């Protein structure tokens, strides 16, 4: 089974002006993007709708978080149902910058969203030889909540905490090892079909310069990109497999 290459751009709390946001969208709208890659960008919530309206239709939009509840007295929150109603197809959940409640994954799926589910170890956990244990523990809580048919709407993002925003990228061997072990875990904890078909993407200081080698690993099915998603080199990352 071939898994479609996936590249997500997590803009985090950037950019700071509507002009800069329009410029980021224009870069993508004007670029030649590999048609084999699924491209998803996650602007701050304030910009979700304008980006959705301006952006070319072959690039999708993701929220950076959502609540578990459909509606109610939750000041400052956005519900999965509101995202779905607004035509936002994806949501990033569990990012290390806000490591979160696993109930959100169930709530987002129930609202019809697709989920980019972030997992990954801290430096201390890696140095203590506990990387795979930590990743599996983080996934376990979600695995228990999912039905077999939910898995086609899940993308797992392996994002070692020590690599996010630090300029310290995992080596392609380190990424491949965790991705392959995670796929083995999915095969035993869920099913071989889910293991084979679920995309496991890498995030953590991905740049145009390191993306080609990472993209060449058999179990690296794409990227979640932070800093570089705000730069023209994002297009090269999208095209890393082309
Ligand atoms: C991220 O925020 O998901 C991320 C991977 O950031 P960066 O690419 O800047 O390390």
Coordinates of N, CA and C in Angstrom, one line a residue, residues 31-229:
X31 N 3.2 28.8 -6.2 CA 4.3 27.8 -6.3 C 3.8 26.6 -7.1
X32 N 4.8 25.9 -7.6 CA 4.5 24.6 -8.2 C 4.7 23.5 -7.1
X33 N 3.6 22.9 -6.7 CA 3.6 21.9 -5.6 C 3.4 20.5 -6.2
X34 N 4.2 19.6 -5.6 CA 4.1 18.2 -6.1 C 2.6 17.7 -5.9
X35 N 2.0 17.4 -7.0 CA 0.5 17.0 -6.9 C 0.4 15.7 -6.1
X36 N 1.5 14.9 -5.8 CA 1.4 13.7 -5.1 C 1.4 13.9 -3.6
X37 N 1.7 15.2 -3.2 CA 1.8 15.5 -1.7 C 0.5 16.1 -1.2
X38 N 0.0 15.7 -0.1 CA -1.1 16.4 0.6 C -0.5 17.5 1.4
X39 N -0.9 18.7 1.1 CA -0.3 19.9 1.8 C -1.4 20.5 2.7
X40 N -1.0 20.8 3.9 CA -2.0 21.3 4.9 C -1.3 22.4 5.7
X41 N -1.9 23.6 5.8 CA -1.2 24.7 6.6 C -2.2 25.0 7.8
X42 N -1.5 25.3 8.9 CA -2.2 25.6 10.2 C -1.9 27.0 10.6
X43 N -2.7 28.0 10.2 CA -2.5 29.4 10.6 C -3.1 29.6 12.0
X44 N -2.8 30.7 12.7 CA -3.5 30.9 14.0 C -5.0 31.0 13.8
X45 N -5.8 30.8 14.8 CA -7.2 30.7 14.6 C -7.9 31.9 14.0
X46 N -7.3 33.1 14.4 CA -7.8 34.3 13.8 C -7.8 34.4 12.3
X47 N -6.8 33.7 11.7 CA -6.6 33.7 10.3 C -7.1 32.5 9.5
X48 N -7.8 31.6 10.2 CA -8.2 30.4 9.6 C -9.2 30.7 8.4
X49 N -10.2 31.5 8.6 CA -11.2 31.8 7.6 C -10.6 32.6 6.4
X50 N -9.9 33.7 6.7 CA -9.3 34.4 5.6 C -8.3 33.6 4.8
X51 N -7.6 32.7 5.5 CA -6.6 31.9 4.7 C -7.4 30.9 3.9
X52 N -8.5 30.3 4.4 CA -9.3 29.3 3.7 C -9.8 30.0 2.4
X53 N -10.2 31.3 2.5 CA -10.8 32.0 1.4 C -9.8 32.3 0.3
X54 N -8.6 32.6 0.8 CA -7.6 33.1 -0.2 C -6.8 31.9 -0.8
X55 N -6.7 30.8 -0.1 CA -5.7 29.8 -0.5 C -6.2 28.9 -1.6
X56 N -5.3 28.5 -2.5 CA -5.6 27.6 -3.5 C -6.3 26.4 -3.0
X57 N -7.2 25.7 -3.8 CA -8.1 24.7 -3.2 C -7.4 23.4 -3.1
X58 N -6.2 23.2 -3.7 CA -5.6 21.9 -3.5 C -4.7 21.9 -2.2
X59 N -4.7 23.0 -1.5 CA -3.9 23.0 -0.2 C -5.0 23.1 0.9
X60 N -4.9 22.3 2.0 CA -5.9 22.3 3.0 C -5.5 23.1 4.2
X61 N -6.5 23.4 5.0 CA -6.3 24.3 6.2 C -6.5 23.5 7.5
X62 N -5.7 23.7 8.5 CA -5.8 23.0 9.8 C -5.9 24.0 10.9
X63 N -6.7 23.7 12.0 CA -6.6 24.5 13.2 C -5.4 23.9 14.0
X64 N -5.0 24.7 15.0 CA -3.8 24.3 15.8 C -4.2 23.7 17.1
X65 N -5.6 23.7 17.4 CA -6.1 23.1 18.6 C -7.6 23.1 18.6
X66 N -8.2 22.3 19.4 CA -9.7 22.5 19.6 C -10.1 22.0 21.0
X67 N -11.3 22.3 21.4 CA -11.8 21.8 22.7 C -12.5 20.5 22.5
X68 N -12.9 19.9 23.7 CA -13.6 18.6 23.6 C -15.1 18.8 23.4
X69 N -15.6 19.9 23.9 CA -17.1 20.1 23.9 C -17.5 20.8 22.6
X70 N -18.8 20.6 22.2 CA -19.4 21.1 21.0 C -19.6 22.6 21.2
X71 N -20.1 23.0 22.4 CA -20.4 24.4 22.6 C -20.5 24.6 24.1
X72 N -20.6 25.9 24.5 CA -20.7 26.1 26.0 C -19.8 27.2 26.5
X73 N -19.7 27.3 27.8 CA -19.1 28.4 28.5 C -17.6 28.1 28.6
X74 N -16.8 28.2 27.5 CA -15.4 27.9 27.5 C -14.7 29.1 26.8
X75 N -14.5 30.1 27.6 CA -14.0 31.3 27.0 C -12.6 31.1 26.3
X76 N -12.6 31.6 25.1 CA -11.3 31.5 24.3 C -11.1 30.2 23.6
X77 N -12.0 29.3 23.7 CA -11.8 28.0 23.0 C -12.6 27.9 21.7
X78 N -12.3 26.9 20.9 CA -13.0 26.7 19.6 C -13.4 25.2 19.6
X79 N -14.6 24.9 19.3 CA -15.1 23.5 19.3 C -14.8 22.8 18.0
X80 N -14.7 21.5 18.0 CA -14.5 20.8 16.8 C -15.6 20.9 15.8
X81 N -16.8 21.0 16.4 CA -18.0 21.2 15.5 C -18.0 22.6 14.8
X82 N -17.4 23.6 15.5 CA -17.3 24.9 14.8 C -16.3 24.9 13.7
X83 N -15.2 24.1 13.9 CA -14.2 24.0 12.9 C -14.8 23.3 11.7
X84 N -15.5 22.2 11.9 CA -16.1 21.4 10.8 C -17.1 22.3 10.1
X85 N -17.9 23.0 10.8 CA -18.9 23.9 10.2 C -18.3 25.0 9.3
X86 N -17.1 25.4 9.8 CA -16.4 26.5 9.0 C -15.6 26.0 7.8
X87 N -15.7 24.7 7.6 CA -15.0 24.1 6.5 C -13.5 23.8 6.7
X88 N -13.1 23.7 8.0 CA -11.7 23.4 8.3 C -11.6 21.9 8.5
X89 N -10.8 21.2 7.6 CA -10.9 19.8 7.7 C -9.9 19.1 8.7
X90 N -8.9 19.8 9.2 CA -7.9 19.2 10.0 C -7.7 20.0 11.3
X91 N -7.2 19.3 12.4 CA -6.8 20.0 13.6 C -5.5 19.3 14.1
X92 N -4.5 20.1 14.5 CA -3.3 19.6 15.2 C -3.7 19.4 16.7
X93 N -3.4 18.2 17.2 CA -3.7 18.0 18.7 C -2.5 17.4 19.4
X94 N -2.3 17.8 20.6 CA -1.2 17.2 21.4 C 0.1 17.8 21.1
X95 N 0.2 18.9 20.4 CA 1.5 19.5 20.2 C 2.3 19.7 21.5
X96 N 3.6 19.5 21.5 CA 4.3 19.6 22.8 C 4.2 21.0 23.4
X97 N 3.9 22.0 22.6 CA 3.8 23.3 23.1 C 2.5 23.5 23.9
X98 N 1.6 22.5 23.8 CA 0.4 22.5 24.6 C -0.1 21.1 25.0
X99 N 0.8 20.2 25.1 CA 0.5 18.7 25.3 C -0.8 18.6 26.1
X100 N -1.7 17.7 25.7 CA -3.1 18.0 25.9 C -3.9 16.8 26.3
X101 N -5.2 16.9 26.3 CA -6.1 15.9 26.8 C -6.5 15.0 25.6
X102 N -6.4 13.7 25.8 CA -6.6 12.8 24.7 C -8.1 12.8 24.3
X103 N -9.0 13.2 25.2 CA -10.4 13.3 24.8 C -10.7 14.1 23.6
X104 N -9.7 15.0 23.3 CA -9.9 15.9 22.2 C -9.9 15.2 20.9
X105 N -9.1 14.1 20.8 CA -9.0 13.3 19.5 C -10.4 12.7 19.2
X106 N -11.0 12.1 20.3 CA -12.4 11.6 20.1 C -13.3 12.6 19.6
X107 N -13.3 13.8 20.3 CA -14.2 14.9 20.0 C -14.0 15.4 18.6
X108 N -12.8 15.6 18.2 CA -12.5 16.1 16.9 C -13.0 15.1 15.8
X109 N -12.7 13.8 16.0 CA -13.2 12.8 15.0 C -14.7 12.8 15.0
X110 N -15.3 12.9 16.1 CA -16.8 12.8 16.1 C -17.4 14.0 15.4
X111 N -16.7 15.1 15.3 CA -17.1 16.3 14.6 C -16.8 16.2 13.1
X112 N -16.1 15.1 12.7 CA -15.8 14.9 11.3 C -14.5 15.4 10.9
X113 N -13.6 15.9 11.8 CA -12.3 16.4 11.5 C -11.3 15.3 11.3
X114 N -10.2 15.6 10.6 CA -9.0 14.8 10.5 C -8.1 15.3 11.6
X115 N -7.3 14.4 12.2 CA -6.4 14.8 13.3 C -4.9 14.6 13.0
X116 N -4.1 15.6 13.2 CA -2.7 15.5 13.1 C -2.2 15.3 14.6
X117 N -1.9 14.1 15.0 CA -1.7 13.8 16.4 C -0.2 13.7 16.7
X118 N 0.2 14.7 17.6 CA 1.6 14.9 17.9 C 2.1 14.0 19.1
X119 N 3.2 13.3 18.9 CA 3.8 12.6 20.0 C 5.3 12.8 20.0
X120 N 6.0 12.5 21.0 CA 7.4 12.6 21.0 C 8.0 12.8 22.4
X121 N 9.3 12.4 22.5 CA 10.0 12.4 23.8 C 10.8 13.7 24.1
X122 N 11.0 13.9 25.3 CA 12.0 15.0 25.7 C 13.4 14.5 25.6
X123 N 14.4 15.4 25.7 CA 15.8 15.0 25.6 C 16.1 14.0 26.8
X124 N 15.6 14.3 27.9 CA 15.9 13.5 29.1 C 15.4 12.0 28.9
X125 N 14.2 12.0 28.3 CA 13.6 10.7 28.0 C 14.4 9.9 26.9
X126 N 14.9 10.6 25.9 CA 15.7 10.0 24.9 C 17.0 9.5 25.5
X127 N 17.7 10.4 26.3 CA 18.9 10.0 26.9 C 18.8 8.9 27.9
X128 N 17.6 8.7 28.5 CA 17.3 7.6 29.4 C 16.9 6.4 28.7
X129 N 16.9 6.4 27.4 CA 16.6 5.2 26.6 C 15.1 4.9 26.6
X130 N 14.3 5.9 26.8 CA 12.9 5.6 26.9 C 12.0 6.2 25.8
X131 N 12.7 6.5 24.7 CA 12.0 7.1 23.6 C 10.7 6.3 23.1
X132 N 10.9 5.1 22.8 CA 9.8 4.3 22.3 C 8.7 4.1 23.3
X133 N 9.1 3.8 24.5 CA 8.2 3.7 25.6 C 7.3 4.9 25.7
X134 N 7.9 6.1 25.7 CA 7.1 7.3 25.8 C 6.2 7.5 24.7
X135 N 6.6 7.3 23.5 CA 5.8 7.5 22.3 C 4.6 6.5 22.3
X136 N 4.9 5.3 22.7 CA 3.8 4.3 22.8 C 2.8 4.6 23.9
X137 N 3.3 5.1 25.0 CA 2.4 5.5 26.1 C 1.5 6.7 25.6
X138 N 2.1 7.6 24.9 CA 1.3 8.7 24.4 C 0.2 8.2 23.4
X139 N 0.6 7.3 22.6 CA -0.4 6.7 21.6 C -1.4 5.8 22.2
X140 N -1.0 5.1 23.3 CA -1.9 4.1 23.9 C -3.2 4.7 24.3
X141 N -3.2 5.9 24.9 CA -4.4 6.6 25.4 C -5.3 6.9 24.3
X142 N -4.8 7.2 23.1 CA -5.6 7.4 21.9 C -6.1 6.1 21.3
X143 N -5.2 5.2 21.2 CA -5.6 3.9 20.6 C -6.8 3.3 21.3
X144 N -6.9 3.4 22.6 CA -8.0 2.9 23.3 C -9.3 3.6 23.0
X145 N -9.3 4.8 22.5 CA -10.5 5.5 22.2 C -11.0 5.4 20.7
X146 N -10.1 4.8 19.9 CA -10.5 4.8 18.4 C -11.1 3.6 17.9
X147 N -12.0 3.7 17.0 CA -12.6 2.6 16.3 C -11.7 2.3 15.0
X148 N -11.8 1.1 14.5 CA -10.9 0.8 13.3 C -11.1 1.9 12.2
X149 N -12.3 2.3 12.0 CA -12.6 3.2 10.8 C -12.1 4.6 11.1
X150 N -11.7 5.0 12.3 CA -11.2 6.3 12.6 C -9.8 6.5 12.1
X151 N -9.1 5.4 11.9 CA -7.7 5.6 11.6 C -7.4 6.2 10.3
X152 N -8.3 6.1 9.3 CA -8.1 6.8 8.0 C -8.1 8.3 8.2
X153 N -8.5 8.8 9.3 CA -8.5 10.3 9.5 C -7.5 10.7 10.6
X154 N -6.5 9.9 10.8 CA -5.4 10.2 11.8 C -4.1 10.2 11.0
X155 N -3.3 11.3 11.2 CA -1.9 11.4 10.8 C -1.1 11.5 12.1
X156 N -0.1 10.6 12.3 CA 0.7 10.7 13.5 C 1.9 11.5 13.2
X157 N 2.1 12.6 14.0 CA 3.4 13.4 13.8 C 4.3 13.0 14.9
X158 N 5.4 12.4 14.6 CA 6.5 12.2 15.6 C 7.4 13.4 15.7
X159 N 7.3 14.1 16.8 CA 8.0 15.3 17.0 C 8.8 15.3 18.3
X160 N 10.1 14.9 18.2 CA 10.9 14.9 19.4 C 10.9 16.3 20.0
X161 N 10.6 16.4 21.3 CA 10.5 17.8 21.9 C 11.8 18.5 21.7
X162 N 13.0 17.8 21.8 CA 14.3 18.5 21.7 C 14.6 19.0 20.3
X163 N 13.8 18.6 19.4 CA 14.1 19.0 18.0 C 13.1 20.2 17.5
X164 N 12.1 20.4 18.3 CA 11.1 21.4 17.9 C 11.6 22.8 18.1
X165 N 11.8 23.6 17.1 CA 12.2 25.0 17.2 C 13.6 25.2 17.7
X166 N 14.4 24.1 17.7 CA 15.8 24.2 18.2 C 16.9 24.3 17.2
X167 N 16.5 23.9 15.9 CA 17.6 23.8 14.9 C 18.3 22.4 15.0
X168 N 17.9 21.6 16.0 CA 18.5 20.3 16.1 C 17.6 19.2 15.6
X169 N 17.8 18.8 14.3 CA 16.9 17.9 13.7 C 17.3 16.5 14.0
X170 N 16.4 15.6 14.1 CA 16.7 14.1 14.3 C 17.5 13.7 13.1
X171 N 18.4 12.7 13.2 CA 19.0 12.2 12.0 C 18.0 11.4 11.3
X172 N 18.2 11.1 10.0 CA 17.2 10.3 9.3 C 17.2 8.9 9.9
X173 N 18.3 8.4 10.5 CA 18.3 7.1 11.1 C 17.4 7.1 12.4
X174 N 17.6 8.2 13.2 CA 16.8 8.3 14.4 C 15.3 8.3 14.1
X175 N 14.9 9.2 13.1 CA 13.5 9.3 12.7 C 13.0 8.0 12.2
X176 N 13.8 7.4 11.3 CA 13.3 6.1 10.7 C 13.1 5.0 11.8
X177 N 14.0 5.0 12.8 CA 13.9 4.0 13.8 C 12.6 4.1 14.6
X178 N 12.3 5.4 15.0 CA 11.1 5.6 15.8 C 9.8 5.4 14.9
X179 N 9.9 5.8 13.7 CA 8.7 5.6 12.8 C 8.4 4.1 12.6
X180 N 9.5 3.4 12.3 CA 9.4 1.9 12.1 C 8.9 1.2 13.3
X181 N 9.4 1.6 14.5 CA 8.9 1.0 15.8 C 7.5 1.3 16.1
X182 N 7.1 2.6 15.7 CA 5.7 3.0 16.0 C 4.8 2.2 15.0
X183 N 5.2 2.0 13.8 CA 4.4 1.2 12.9 C 4.2 -0.2 13.4
X184 N 5.3 -0.8 14.0 CA 5.2 -2.1 14.6 C 4.3 -2.1 15.7
X185 N 4.3 -1.0 16.5 CA 3.4 -0.9 17.7 C 2.0 -0.9 17.2
X186 N 1.7 -0.1 16.1 CA 0.3 0.0 15.6 C -0.1 -1.4 15.1
X187 N 0.8 -2.1 14.5 CA 0.4 -3.4 14.0 C 0.0 -4.3 15.1
X188 N 0.6 -4.3 16.2 CA 0.2 -5.2 17.3 C -0.9 -4.6 18.1
X189 N -0.9 -3.2 18.3 CA -2.0 -2.6 19.2 C -3.3 -2.4 18.5
X190 N -3.2 -2.2 17.1 CA -4.4 -1.9 16.4 C -4.6 -3.1 15.3
X191 N -3.9 -3.0 14.2 CA -3.9 -4.0 13.2 C -2.9 -3.8 12.2
X192 N -2.4 -4.8 11.5 CA -1.4 -4.7 10.4 C -1.9 -3.7 9.3
X193 N -3.2 -3.7 9.0 CA -3.7 -2.9 7.9 C -3.6 -1.4 8.4
X194 N -3.9 -1.1 9.6 CA -3.8 0.3 10.1 C -2.3 0.7 10.1
X195 N -1.5 -0.2 10.6 CA 0.0 0.1 10.6 C 0.5 0.4 9.2
X196 N 0.0 -0.3 8.3 CA 0.5 -0.1 6.9 C 0.0 1.1 6.2
X197 N -1.2 1.5 6.6 CA -1.9 2.6 5.9 C -1.7 4.0 6.6
X198 N -1.4 4.0 7.9 CA -1.4 5.3 8.6 C -0.1 6.0 8.3
X199 N -0.3 7.3 8.0 CA 0.9 8.1 7.8 C 1.6 8.6 9.1
X200 N 2.9 8.4 9.2 CA 3.6 8.8 10.3 C 4.6 9.8 9.8
X201 N 4.4 11.1 10.2 CA 5.2 12.2 9.6 C 6.2 12.6 10.7
X202 N 7.3 13.3 10.3 CA 8.3 13.8 11.2 C 8.2 15.3 11.4
X203 N 8.4 15.8 12.6 CA 8.5 17.2 12.8 C 9.6 17.5 13.8
X204 N 10.3 18.6 13.6 CA 11.4 19.1 14.5 C 12.5 19.6 13.6
X205 N 12.5 20.9 13.5 CA 13.6 21.6 12.7 C 13.8 21.1 11.3
X206 N 12.7 20.8 10.7 CA 12.8 20.4 9.2 C 13.1 21.6 8.4
X207 N 14.0 21.5 7.5 CA 14.3 22.6 6.5 C 14.4 22.0 5.1
X208 N 14.5 22.9 4.1 CA 14.7 22.4 2.8 C 15.9 21.5 2.7
X209 N 17.0 21.9 3.5 CA 18.3 21.3 3.4 C 18.2 19.8 3.9
X210 N 17.5 19.6 5.0 CA 17.5 18.2 5.6 C 16.3 17.4 5.1
X211 N 15.3 18.0 4.4 CA 14.1 17.3 4.1 C 14.2 16.1 3.1
X212 N 15.1 16.3 2.2 CA 15.3 15.3 1.1 C 15.7 13.9 1.7
X213 N 16.7 14.0 2.6 CA 17.2 12.7 3.2 C 16.2 12.1 4.1
X214 N 15.5 12.9 4.9 CA 14.5 12.4 5.8 C 13.3 11.8 4.9
X215 N 13.0 12.5 3.8 CA 11.9 12.0 3.0 C 12.2 10.7 2.3
X216 N 13.5 10.4 2.2 CA 13.9 9.1 1.6 C 13.8 7.9 2.5
X217 N 13.5 8.1 3.7 CA 13.3 7.0 4.7 C 12.0 6.3 4.4
X218 N 12.0 5.0 4.4 CA 10.7 4.3 4.0 C 9.5 4.5 5.0
X219 N 9.8 4.8 6.2 CA 8.6 5.0 7.2 C 8.4 6.5 7.5
X220 N 9.1 7.4 6.8 CA 8.8 8.8 7.0 C 7.9 9.2 5.9
X221 N 6.6 9.5 6.3 CA 5.6 9.7 5.3 C 5.3 11.2 5.1
X222 N 6.2 12.1 5.5 CA 5.9 13.5 5.4 C 6.4 14.3 6.6
X223 N 6.0 15.5 6.7 CA 6.5 16.4 7.7 C 5.5 17.3 8.3
X224 N 5.7 17.7 9.6 CA 5.0 18.8 10.2 C 6.1 19.8 10.4
X225 N 5.9 21.0 9.8 CA 7.0 22.0 9.7 C 6.6 23.2 10.5
X226 N 7.4 23.7 11.4 CA 7.1 24.9 12.1 C 7.8 26.1 11.5
X227 N 8.9 26.5 11.9 CA 9.7 27.7 11.5 C 9.8 27.8 10.0
X228 N 10.1 26.7 9.3 CA 10.4 26.8 7.8 C 9.1 26.9 7.1
X229 N 7.9 26.7 7.7 CA 6.6 26.8 7.0 C 6.3 28.3 6.7

